[in-house]
CSV table of C-alpha atoms in Angstrom, one decimal:
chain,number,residue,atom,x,y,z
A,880,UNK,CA,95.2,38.0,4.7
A,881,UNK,CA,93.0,35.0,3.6
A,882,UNK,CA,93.4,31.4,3.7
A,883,UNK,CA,90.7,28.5,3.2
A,884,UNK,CA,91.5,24.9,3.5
A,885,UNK,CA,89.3,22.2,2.2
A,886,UNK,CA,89.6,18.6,3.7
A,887,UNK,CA,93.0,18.8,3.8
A,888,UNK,CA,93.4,19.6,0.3
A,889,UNK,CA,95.3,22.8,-1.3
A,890,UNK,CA,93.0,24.1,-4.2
A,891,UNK,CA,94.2,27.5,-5.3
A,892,UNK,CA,94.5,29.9,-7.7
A,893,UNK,CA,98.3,29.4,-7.7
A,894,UNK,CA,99.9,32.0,-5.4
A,895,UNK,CA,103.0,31.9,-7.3
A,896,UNK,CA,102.0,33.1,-10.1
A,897,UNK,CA,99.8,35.8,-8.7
A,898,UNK,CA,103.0,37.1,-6.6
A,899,UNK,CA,105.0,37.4,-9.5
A,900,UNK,CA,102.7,38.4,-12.6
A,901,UNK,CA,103.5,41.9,-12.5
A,902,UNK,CA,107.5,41.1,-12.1
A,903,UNK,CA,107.7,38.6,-15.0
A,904,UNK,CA,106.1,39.3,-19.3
A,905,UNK,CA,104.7,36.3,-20.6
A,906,UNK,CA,107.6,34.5,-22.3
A,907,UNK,CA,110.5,36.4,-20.9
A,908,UNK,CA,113.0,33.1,-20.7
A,909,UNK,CA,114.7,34.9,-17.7
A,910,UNK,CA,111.4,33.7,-15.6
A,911,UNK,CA,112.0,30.3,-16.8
A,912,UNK,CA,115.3,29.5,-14.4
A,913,UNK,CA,115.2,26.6,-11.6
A,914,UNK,CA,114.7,27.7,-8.4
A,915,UNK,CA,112.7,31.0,-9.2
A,916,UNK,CA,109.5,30.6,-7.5
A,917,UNK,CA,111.3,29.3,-4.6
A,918,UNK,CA,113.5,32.3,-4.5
A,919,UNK,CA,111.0,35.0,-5.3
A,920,UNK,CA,108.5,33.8,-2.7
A,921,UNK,CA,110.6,33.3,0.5
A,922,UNK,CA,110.4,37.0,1.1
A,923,UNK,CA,106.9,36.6,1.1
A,924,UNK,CA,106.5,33.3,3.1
A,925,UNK,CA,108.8,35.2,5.3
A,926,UNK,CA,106.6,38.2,5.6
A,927,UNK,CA,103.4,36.3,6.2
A,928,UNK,CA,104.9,34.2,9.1
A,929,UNK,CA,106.0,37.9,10.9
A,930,UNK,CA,102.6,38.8,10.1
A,931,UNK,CA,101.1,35.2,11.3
A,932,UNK,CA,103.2,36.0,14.6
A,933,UNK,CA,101.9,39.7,15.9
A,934,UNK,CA,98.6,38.7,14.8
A,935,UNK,CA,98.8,35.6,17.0
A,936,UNK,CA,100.1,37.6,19.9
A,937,UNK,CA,97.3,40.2,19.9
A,938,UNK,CA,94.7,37.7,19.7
A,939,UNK,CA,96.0,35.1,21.9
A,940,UNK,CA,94.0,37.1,25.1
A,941,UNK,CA,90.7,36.8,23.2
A,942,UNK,CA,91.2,32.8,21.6
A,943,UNK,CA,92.0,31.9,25.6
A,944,UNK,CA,88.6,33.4,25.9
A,945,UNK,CA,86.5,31.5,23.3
A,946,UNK,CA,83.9,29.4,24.8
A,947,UNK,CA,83.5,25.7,23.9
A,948,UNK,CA,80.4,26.5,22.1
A,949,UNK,CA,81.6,29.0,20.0
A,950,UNK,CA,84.6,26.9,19.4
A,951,UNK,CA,81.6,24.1,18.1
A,952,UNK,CA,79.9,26.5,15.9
A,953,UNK,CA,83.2,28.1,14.1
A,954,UNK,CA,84.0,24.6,13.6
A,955,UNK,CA,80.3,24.1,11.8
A,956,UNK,CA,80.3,27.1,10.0
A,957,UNK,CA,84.0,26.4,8.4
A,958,UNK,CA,83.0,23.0,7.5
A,959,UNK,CA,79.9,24.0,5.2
A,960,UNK,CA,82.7,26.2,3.1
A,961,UNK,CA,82.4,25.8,-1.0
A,962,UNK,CA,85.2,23.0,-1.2
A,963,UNK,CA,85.7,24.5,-4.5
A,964,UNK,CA,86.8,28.6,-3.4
A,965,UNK,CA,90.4,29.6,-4.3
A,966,UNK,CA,92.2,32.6,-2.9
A,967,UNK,CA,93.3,35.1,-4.9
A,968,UNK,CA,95.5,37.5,-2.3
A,969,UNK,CA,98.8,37.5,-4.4
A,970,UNK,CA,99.9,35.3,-1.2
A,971,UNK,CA,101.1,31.8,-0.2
A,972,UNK,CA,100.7,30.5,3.0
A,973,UNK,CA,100.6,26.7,4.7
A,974,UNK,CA,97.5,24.8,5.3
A,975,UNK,CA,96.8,25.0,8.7
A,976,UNK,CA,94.2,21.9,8.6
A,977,UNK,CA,94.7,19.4,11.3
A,978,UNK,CA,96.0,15.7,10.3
A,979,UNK,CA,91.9,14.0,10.3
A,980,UNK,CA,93.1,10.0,10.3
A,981,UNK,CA,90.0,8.4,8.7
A,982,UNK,CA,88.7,4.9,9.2
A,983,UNK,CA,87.6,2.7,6.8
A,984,UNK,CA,88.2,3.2,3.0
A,985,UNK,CA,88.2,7.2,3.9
A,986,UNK,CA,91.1,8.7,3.1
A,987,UNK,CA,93.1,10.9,5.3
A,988,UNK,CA,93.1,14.7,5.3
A,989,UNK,CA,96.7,16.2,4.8
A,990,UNK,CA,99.0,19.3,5.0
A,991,UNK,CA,100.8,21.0,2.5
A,992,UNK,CA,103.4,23.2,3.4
A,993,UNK,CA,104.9,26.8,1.2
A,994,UNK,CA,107.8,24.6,0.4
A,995,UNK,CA,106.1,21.3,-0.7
A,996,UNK,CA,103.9,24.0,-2.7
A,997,UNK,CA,106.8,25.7,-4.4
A,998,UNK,CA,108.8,22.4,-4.7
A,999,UNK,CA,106.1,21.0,-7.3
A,1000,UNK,CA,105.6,24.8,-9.3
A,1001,UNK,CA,109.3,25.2,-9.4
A,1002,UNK,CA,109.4,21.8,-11.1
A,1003,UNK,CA,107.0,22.6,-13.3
A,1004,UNK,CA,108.8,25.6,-14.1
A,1005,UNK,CA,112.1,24.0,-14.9
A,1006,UNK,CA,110.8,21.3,-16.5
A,1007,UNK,CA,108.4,22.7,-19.0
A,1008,UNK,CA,110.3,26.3,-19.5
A,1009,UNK,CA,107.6,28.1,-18.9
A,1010,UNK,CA,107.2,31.6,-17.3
A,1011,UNK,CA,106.6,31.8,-14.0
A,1012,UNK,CA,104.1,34.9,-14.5
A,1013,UNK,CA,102.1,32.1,-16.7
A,1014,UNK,CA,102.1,28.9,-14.0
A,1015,UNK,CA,98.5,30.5,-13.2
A,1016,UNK,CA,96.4,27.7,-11.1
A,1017,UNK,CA,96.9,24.7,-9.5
A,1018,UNK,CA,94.7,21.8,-7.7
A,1019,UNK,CA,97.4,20.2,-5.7
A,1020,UNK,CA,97.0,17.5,-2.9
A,1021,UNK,CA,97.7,14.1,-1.6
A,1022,UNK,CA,95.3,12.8,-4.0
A,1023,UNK,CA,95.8,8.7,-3.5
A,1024,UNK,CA,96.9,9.1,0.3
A,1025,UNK,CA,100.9,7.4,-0.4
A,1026,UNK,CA,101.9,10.6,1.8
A,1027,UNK,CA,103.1,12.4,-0.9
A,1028,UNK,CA,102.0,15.6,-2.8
A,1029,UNK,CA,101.1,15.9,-6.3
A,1030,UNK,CA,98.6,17.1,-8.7
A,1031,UNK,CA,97.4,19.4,-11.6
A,1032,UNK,CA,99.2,22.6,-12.7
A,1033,UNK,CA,98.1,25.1,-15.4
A,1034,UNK,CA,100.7,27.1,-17.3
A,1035,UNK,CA,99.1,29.2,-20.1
A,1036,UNK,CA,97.5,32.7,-21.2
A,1037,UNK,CA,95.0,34.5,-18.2
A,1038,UNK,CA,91.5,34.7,-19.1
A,1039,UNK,CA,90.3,36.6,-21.5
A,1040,UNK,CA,86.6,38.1,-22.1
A,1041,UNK,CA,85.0,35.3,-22.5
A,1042,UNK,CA,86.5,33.4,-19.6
A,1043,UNK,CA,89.2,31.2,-21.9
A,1044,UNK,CA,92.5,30.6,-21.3
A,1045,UNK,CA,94.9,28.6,-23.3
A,1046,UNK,CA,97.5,26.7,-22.2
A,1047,UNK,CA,98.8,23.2,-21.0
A,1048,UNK,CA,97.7,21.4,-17.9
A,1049,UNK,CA,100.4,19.1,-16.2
A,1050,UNK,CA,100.1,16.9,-13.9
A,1051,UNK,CA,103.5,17.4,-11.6
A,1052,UNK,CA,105.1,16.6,-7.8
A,1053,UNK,CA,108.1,17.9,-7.0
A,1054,UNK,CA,110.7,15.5,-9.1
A,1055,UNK,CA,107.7,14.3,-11.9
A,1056,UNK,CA,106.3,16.8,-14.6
A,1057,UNK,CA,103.9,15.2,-17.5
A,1058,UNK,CA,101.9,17.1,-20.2
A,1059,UNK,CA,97.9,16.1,-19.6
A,1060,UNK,CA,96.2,18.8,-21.9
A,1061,UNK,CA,96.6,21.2,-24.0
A,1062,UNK,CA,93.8,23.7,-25.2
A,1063,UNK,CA,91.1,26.3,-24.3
A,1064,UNK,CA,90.7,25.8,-20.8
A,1065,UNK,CA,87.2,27.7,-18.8
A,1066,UNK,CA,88.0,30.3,-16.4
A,1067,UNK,CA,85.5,28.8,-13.6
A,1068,UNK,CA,83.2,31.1,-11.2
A,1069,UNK,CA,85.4,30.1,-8.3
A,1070,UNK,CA,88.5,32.0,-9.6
A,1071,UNK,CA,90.6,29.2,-11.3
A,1072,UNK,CA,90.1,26.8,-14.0
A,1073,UNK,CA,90.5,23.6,-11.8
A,1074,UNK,CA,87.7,21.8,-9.4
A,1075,UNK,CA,88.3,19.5,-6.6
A,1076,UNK,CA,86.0,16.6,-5.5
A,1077,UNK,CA,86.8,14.7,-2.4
A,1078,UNK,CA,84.3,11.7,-2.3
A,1079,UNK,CA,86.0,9.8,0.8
A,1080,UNK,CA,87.5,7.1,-0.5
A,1081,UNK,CA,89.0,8.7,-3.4
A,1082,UNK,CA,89.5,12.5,-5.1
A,1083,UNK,CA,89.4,13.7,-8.3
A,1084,UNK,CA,90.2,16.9,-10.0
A,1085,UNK,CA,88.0,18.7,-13.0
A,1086,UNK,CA,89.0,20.9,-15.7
A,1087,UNK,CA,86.8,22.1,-18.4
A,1088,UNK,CA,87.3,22.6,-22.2
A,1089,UNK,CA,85.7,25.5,-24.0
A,1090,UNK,CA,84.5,25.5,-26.8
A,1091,UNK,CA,81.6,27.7,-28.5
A,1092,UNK,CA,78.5,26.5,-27.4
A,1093,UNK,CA,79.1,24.1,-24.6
A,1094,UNK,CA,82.0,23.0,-22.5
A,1095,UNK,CA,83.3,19.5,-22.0
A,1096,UNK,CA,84.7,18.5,-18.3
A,1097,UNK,CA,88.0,16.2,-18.0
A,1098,UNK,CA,88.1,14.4,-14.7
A,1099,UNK,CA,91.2,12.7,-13.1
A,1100,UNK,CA,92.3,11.3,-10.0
A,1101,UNK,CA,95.7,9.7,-9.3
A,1102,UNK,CA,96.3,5.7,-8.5
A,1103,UNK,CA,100.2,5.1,-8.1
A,1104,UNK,CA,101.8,8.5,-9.2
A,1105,UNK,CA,100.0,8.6,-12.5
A,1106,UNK,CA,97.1,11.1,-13.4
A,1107,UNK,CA,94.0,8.5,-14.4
A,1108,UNK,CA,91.1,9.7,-16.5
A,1109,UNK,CA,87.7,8.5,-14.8
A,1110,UNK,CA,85.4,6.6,-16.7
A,1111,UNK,CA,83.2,9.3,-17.7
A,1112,UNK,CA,85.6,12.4,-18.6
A,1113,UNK,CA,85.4,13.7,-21.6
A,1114,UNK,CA,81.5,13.6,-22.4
A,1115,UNK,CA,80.0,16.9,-21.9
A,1116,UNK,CA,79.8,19.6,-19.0
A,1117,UNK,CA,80.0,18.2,-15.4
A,1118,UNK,CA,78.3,20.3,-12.5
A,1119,UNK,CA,79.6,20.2,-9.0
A,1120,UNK,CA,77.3,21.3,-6.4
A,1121,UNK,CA,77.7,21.0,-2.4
A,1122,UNK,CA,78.0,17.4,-2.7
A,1123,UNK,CA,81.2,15.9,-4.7
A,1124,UNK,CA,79.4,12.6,-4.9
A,1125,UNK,CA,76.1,13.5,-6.8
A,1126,UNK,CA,76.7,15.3,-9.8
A,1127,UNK,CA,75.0,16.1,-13.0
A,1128,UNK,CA,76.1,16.5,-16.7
A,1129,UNK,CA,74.6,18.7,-19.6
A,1130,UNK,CA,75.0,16.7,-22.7
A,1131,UNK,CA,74.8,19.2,-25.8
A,1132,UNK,CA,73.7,18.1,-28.9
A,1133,UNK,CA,71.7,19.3,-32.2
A,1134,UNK,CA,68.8,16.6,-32.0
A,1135,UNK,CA,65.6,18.9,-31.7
A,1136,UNK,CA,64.6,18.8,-35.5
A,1137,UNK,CA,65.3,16.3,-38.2
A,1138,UNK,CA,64.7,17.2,-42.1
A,1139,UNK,CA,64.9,14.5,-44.4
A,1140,UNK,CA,64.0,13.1,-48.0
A,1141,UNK,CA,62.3,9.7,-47.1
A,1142,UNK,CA,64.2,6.9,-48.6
A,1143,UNK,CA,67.6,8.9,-48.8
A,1144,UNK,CA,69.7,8.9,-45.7
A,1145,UNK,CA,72.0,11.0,-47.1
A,1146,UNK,CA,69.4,13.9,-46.8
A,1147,UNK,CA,69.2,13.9,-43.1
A,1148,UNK,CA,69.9,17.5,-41.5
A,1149,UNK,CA,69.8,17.8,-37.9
A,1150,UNK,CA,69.3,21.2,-36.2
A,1151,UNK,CA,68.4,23.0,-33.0
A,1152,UNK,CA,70.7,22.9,-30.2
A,1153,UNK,CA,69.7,21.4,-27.3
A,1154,UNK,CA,71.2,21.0,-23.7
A,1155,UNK,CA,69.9,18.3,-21.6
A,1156,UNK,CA,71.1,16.9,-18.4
A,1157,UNK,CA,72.3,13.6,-17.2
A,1158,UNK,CA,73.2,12.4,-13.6
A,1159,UNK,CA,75.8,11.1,-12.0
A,1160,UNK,CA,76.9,9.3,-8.6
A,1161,UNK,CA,80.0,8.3,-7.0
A,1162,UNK,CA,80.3,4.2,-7.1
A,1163,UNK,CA,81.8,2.7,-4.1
A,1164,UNK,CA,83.1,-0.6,-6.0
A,1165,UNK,CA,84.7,1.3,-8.6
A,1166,UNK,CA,85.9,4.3,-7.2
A,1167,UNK,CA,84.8,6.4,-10.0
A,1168,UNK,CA,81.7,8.1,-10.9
A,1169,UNK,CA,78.8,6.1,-12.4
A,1170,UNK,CA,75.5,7.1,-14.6
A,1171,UNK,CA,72.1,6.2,-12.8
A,1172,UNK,CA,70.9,3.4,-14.9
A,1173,UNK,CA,67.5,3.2,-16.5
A,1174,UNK,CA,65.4,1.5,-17.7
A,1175,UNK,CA,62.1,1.2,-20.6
A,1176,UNK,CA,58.7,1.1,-18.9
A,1177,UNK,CA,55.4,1.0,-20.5
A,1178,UNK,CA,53.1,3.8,-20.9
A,1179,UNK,CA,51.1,2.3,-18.0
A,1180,UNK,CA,53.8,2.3,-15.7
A,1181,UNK,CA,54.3,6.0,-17.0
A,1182,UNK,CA,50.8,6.9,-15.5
A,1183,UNK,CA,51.1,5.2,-12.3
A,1184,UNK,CA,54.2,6.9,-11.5
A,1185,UNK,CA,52.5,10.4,-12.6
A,1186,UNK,CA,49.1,10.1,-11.5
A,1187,UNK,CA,47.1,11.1,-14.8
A,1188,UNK,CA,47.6,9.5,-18.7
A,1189,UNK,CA,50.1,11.1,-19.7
A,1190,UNK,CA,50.5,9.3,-22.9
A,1191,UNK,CA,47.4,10.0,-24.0
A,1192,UNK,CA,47.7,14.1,-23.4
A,1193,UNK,CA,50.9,13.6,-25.1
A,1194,UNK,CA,49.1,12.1,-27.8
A,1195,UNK,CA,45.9,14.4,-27.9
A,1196,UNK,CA,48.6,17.4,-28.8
A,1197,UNK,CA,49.3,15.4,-31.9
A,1198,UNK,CA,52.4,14.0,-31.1
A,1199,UNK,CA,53.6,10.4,-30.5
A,1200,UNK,CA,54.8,8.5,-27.8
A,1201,UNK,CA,58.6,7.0,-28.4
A,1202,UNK,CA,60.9,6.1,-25.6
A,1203,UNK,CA,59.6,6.2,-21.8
A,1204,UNK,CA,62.8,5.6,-19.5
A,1205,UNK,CA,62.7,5.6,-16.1
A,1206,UNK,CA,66.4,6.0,-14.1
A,1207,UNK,CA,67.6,5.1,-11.0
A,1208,UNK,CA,67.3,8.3,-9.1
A,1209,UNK,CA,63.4,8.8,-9.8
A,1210,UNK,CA,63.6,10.8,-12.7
A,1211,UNK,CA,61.2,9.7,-16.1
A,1212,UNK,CA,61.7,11.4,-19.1
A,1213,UNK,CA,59.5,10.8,-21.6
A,1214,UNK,CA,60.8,11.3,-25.6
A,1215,UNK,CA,57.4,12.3,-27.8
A,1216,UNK,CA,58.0,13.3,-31.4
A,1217,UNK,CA,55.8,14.9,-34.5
A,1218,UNK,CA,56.2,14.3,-38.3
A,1219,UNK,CA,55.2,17.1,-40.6
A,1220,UNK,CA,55.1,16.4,-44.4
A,1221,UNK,CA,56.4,19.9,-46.2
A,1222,UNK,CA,55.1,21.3,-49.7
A,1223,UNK,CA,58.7,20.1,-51.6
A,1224,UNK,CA,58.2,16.3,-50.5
A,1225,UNK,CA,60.7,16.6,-47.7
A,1226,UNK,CA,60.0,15.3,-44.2
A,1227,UNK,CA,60.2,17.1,-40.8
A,1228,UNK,CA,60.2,16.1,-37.3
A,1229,UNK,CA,60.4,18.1,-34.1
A,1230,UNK,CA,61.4,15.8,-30.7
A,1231,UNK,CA,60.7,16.9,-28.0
A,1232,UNK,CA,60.5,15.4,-24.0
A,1233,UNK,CA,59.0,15.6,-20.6
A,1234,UNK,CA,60.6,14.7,-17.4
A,1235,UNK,CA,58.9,14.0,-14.4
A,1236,UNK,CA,60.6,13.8,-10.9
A,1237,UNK,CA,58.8,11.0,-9.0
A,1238,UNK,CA,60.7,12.0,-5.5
A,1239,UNK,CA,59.4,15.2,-6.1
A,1240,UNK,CA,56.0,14.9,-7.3
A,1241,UNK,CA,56.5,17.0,-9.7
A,1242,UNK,CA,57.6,18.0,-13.3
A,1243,UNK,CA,61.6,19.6,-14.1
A,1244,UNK,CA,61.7,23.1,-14.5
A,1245,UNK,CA,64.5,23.2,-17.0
A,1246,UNK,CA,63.8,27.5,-18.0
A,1247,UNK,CA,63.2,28.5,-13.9
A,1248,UNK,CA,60.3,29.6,-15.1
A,1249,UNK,CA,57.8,28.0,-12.5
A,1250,UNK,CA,57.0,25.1,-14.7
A,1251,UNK,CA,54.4,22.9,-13.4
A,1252,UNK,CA,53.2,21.2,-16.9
A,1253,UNK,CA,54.9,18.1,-18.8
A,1254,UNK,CA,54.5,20.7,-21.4
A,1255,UNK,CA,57.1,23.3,-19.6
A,1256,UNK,CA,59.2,20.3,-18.7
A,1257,UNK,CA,61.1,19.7,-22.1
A,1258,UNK,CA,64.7,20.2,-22.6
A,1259,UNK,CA,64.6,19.7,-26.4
A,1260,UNK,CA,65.7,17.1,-28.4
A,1261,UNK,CA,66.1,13.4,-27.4
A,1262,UNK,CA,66.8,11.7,-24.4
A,1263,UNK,CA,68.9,8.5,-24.7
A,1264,UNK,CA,69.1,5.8,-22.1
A,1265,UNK,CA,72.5,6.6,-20.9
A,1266,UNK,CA,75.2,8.4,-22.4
A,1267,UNK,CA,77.9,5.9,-22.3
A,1268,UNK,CA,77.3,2.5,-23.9
């Protein structure tokens, strides 16, 4: 038996569904009755607690043991847990983190229990009609710290080869049940097709669309018993790493190469796909994630930050020099461009960039490659000064 709790929150690939998607077909309206998921998983909250209970007794001899150090070091080594895991056991079982009241703006950590769990699926269930079998994942918690749980539900399809799952996701409690989306939803490397962030002061949850070439993140958190979209949902593919608060975005776009008939905007044909990251931090004041600003510099600036002329190598490769812009977390990417008049008259242009990491010393290595050059450095395409105006 497995169980992970992360600050206080419940983020799991729903047990519910996972108990019961061999007992119910997809659509079968006798899955769809109030009070099922309650019903069907007593037996098993009732076996786990038996379970919970012979286990405790055998081990209580060797926990009476465990040394204070030890004690220190399970503690450390829990703590540095992917906040993002979900548990995929076909079982439910209560969150066993302890009550952490925070000071300051921080909010407090909180326990869920089997029943508050089943309370809000159940609703969903009755609500919405859907099949139990297909109430799949859930990223459920005490998201604006009122005391009470709520949060985001997925009912839909599983995943199929390519990881996409359609459905609906709701956000519900236990007497509240709205539609939030509906679509191709990504089935995520951490078993579920929710993410949690828990920045302190305020959590979010993350869902991403699919779509053919690139994904596109939603990002909600709750103020007063209604699901908000934060100011930067819905404009390309988030990334969550170790910390919730820094995060970076992969903006996908056809900008690497222009063809056009000069004079006639009607001619213009963009191609080349390109992926190129933007990043993000979480803004105290606002309580929502912000974009680093940036800012223009010159192409002197440009070569004090790198050390050598870097406009002028740009420009010795027969390319020019456009936008320089230099953000608040140290990186500089530089956008550099190179017209080419073809046989028929037309016009075409190849952009290209360089980014330079001045904390690092050093230029991005977008490929993994090794990099080292300005050359090796380009993501393709052209870098704006921030993605939301």
């Amino acid at each position: 038996m497995k169980r992970r709790v992360y600050a206080g929150a419940l983020v799991v690939m729903t047990a519910a569904a996972m108990a019961m998607s061999g007992c119910g077909a997809k659509g079968n309206s006798d899955e769809n009755s109030s009070g099922l998921i309650q019903e069907k998983l007593q037996d098993i909250s009732e076996e786990n607690a038996d379970e919970a209970a012979s286990s405790e007794s055998e081990n209580a001899t060797s926990e009476a043991s465990e040394t204070d150090a030890d004690s220190e070091k399970n503690a450390e080594t829990a703590g540095t847990e992917d906040q993002n895991a979900t548990e995929t056991n076909g079982t439910s079982e209560t969150s066993d983190a302890a009550s952490d009241v925070s000071s300051g703006d921080k909010l407090a950590s909180s326990t869920i229990t089997d029943d508050d769990l089943y309370a809000i699926l159940d609703n969903v269930a009755s609500t919405t009609g859907a099949a139990s079998g297909d109430i799949r994942y859930n990223c459920i918690d005490d998201f604006d710290g009122d005391g009470t749980f709520e949060g985001f539900v997925f009912a839909g399809s599983e995943p199929d080869d390519m990881n996409w799952c359609e459905g609906t996701v709701y956000f519900a409690s236990s007497d509240k049940c709205d539609e939030v989306f509906k679509g191709t939803l990504y089935y995520n490397d951490n078993e579920s097709v929710f993410r949690y962030m828990d920045c302190g002061s305020r959590r979010f949850a993350l869902f991403n669309e699919a779509y053919v070439t690139a994904l596109v993140s939603h990002i909600y958190y709750v103020d007063g018993n209604k699901p908000v979209e934060s100011a930067i949902s819905g404009i390309g593919d988030f990334y969550v790493g170790e910390d919730p608060t820094e995060i970076n975005m992969t903006l996908s776009a056809y900008d690497n190469f222009c063809d056009f008939t000069e004079g006639d905007e009607s001619s213009y044909m963009w191609t080349g796909h390109t992926w190129k990251p933007y990043y993000f931090h979480y803004d105290e004041s606002s309580k929502d994630y912000k974009e680093y600003g940036a800012v223009s510099i010159s192409e002197d600036e440009l070569a004090e930050i790198v050390g050598t002329d870097l406009a002028s190598e740009i420009k010795a490769e027969g390319y020019q020099v456009d936008n320089i812009y230099k953000r608040e977390n140290g990186l500089v990417n530089v956008n550099y461009s190179k017209v080419v008049n073809n046989d028929d008259g037309t016009l075409s242009v190849t952009y290209k960039n360089a980014t330079y990491d001045e904390k690092a010393g050093k230029y991005a290595d977008p490929w993994g490659d090794g990099g080292g050059t300005w050359q090796e450095s380009d993501y393709g395409g052209i870098y704006e000064i921030s993605v939301k105006p």
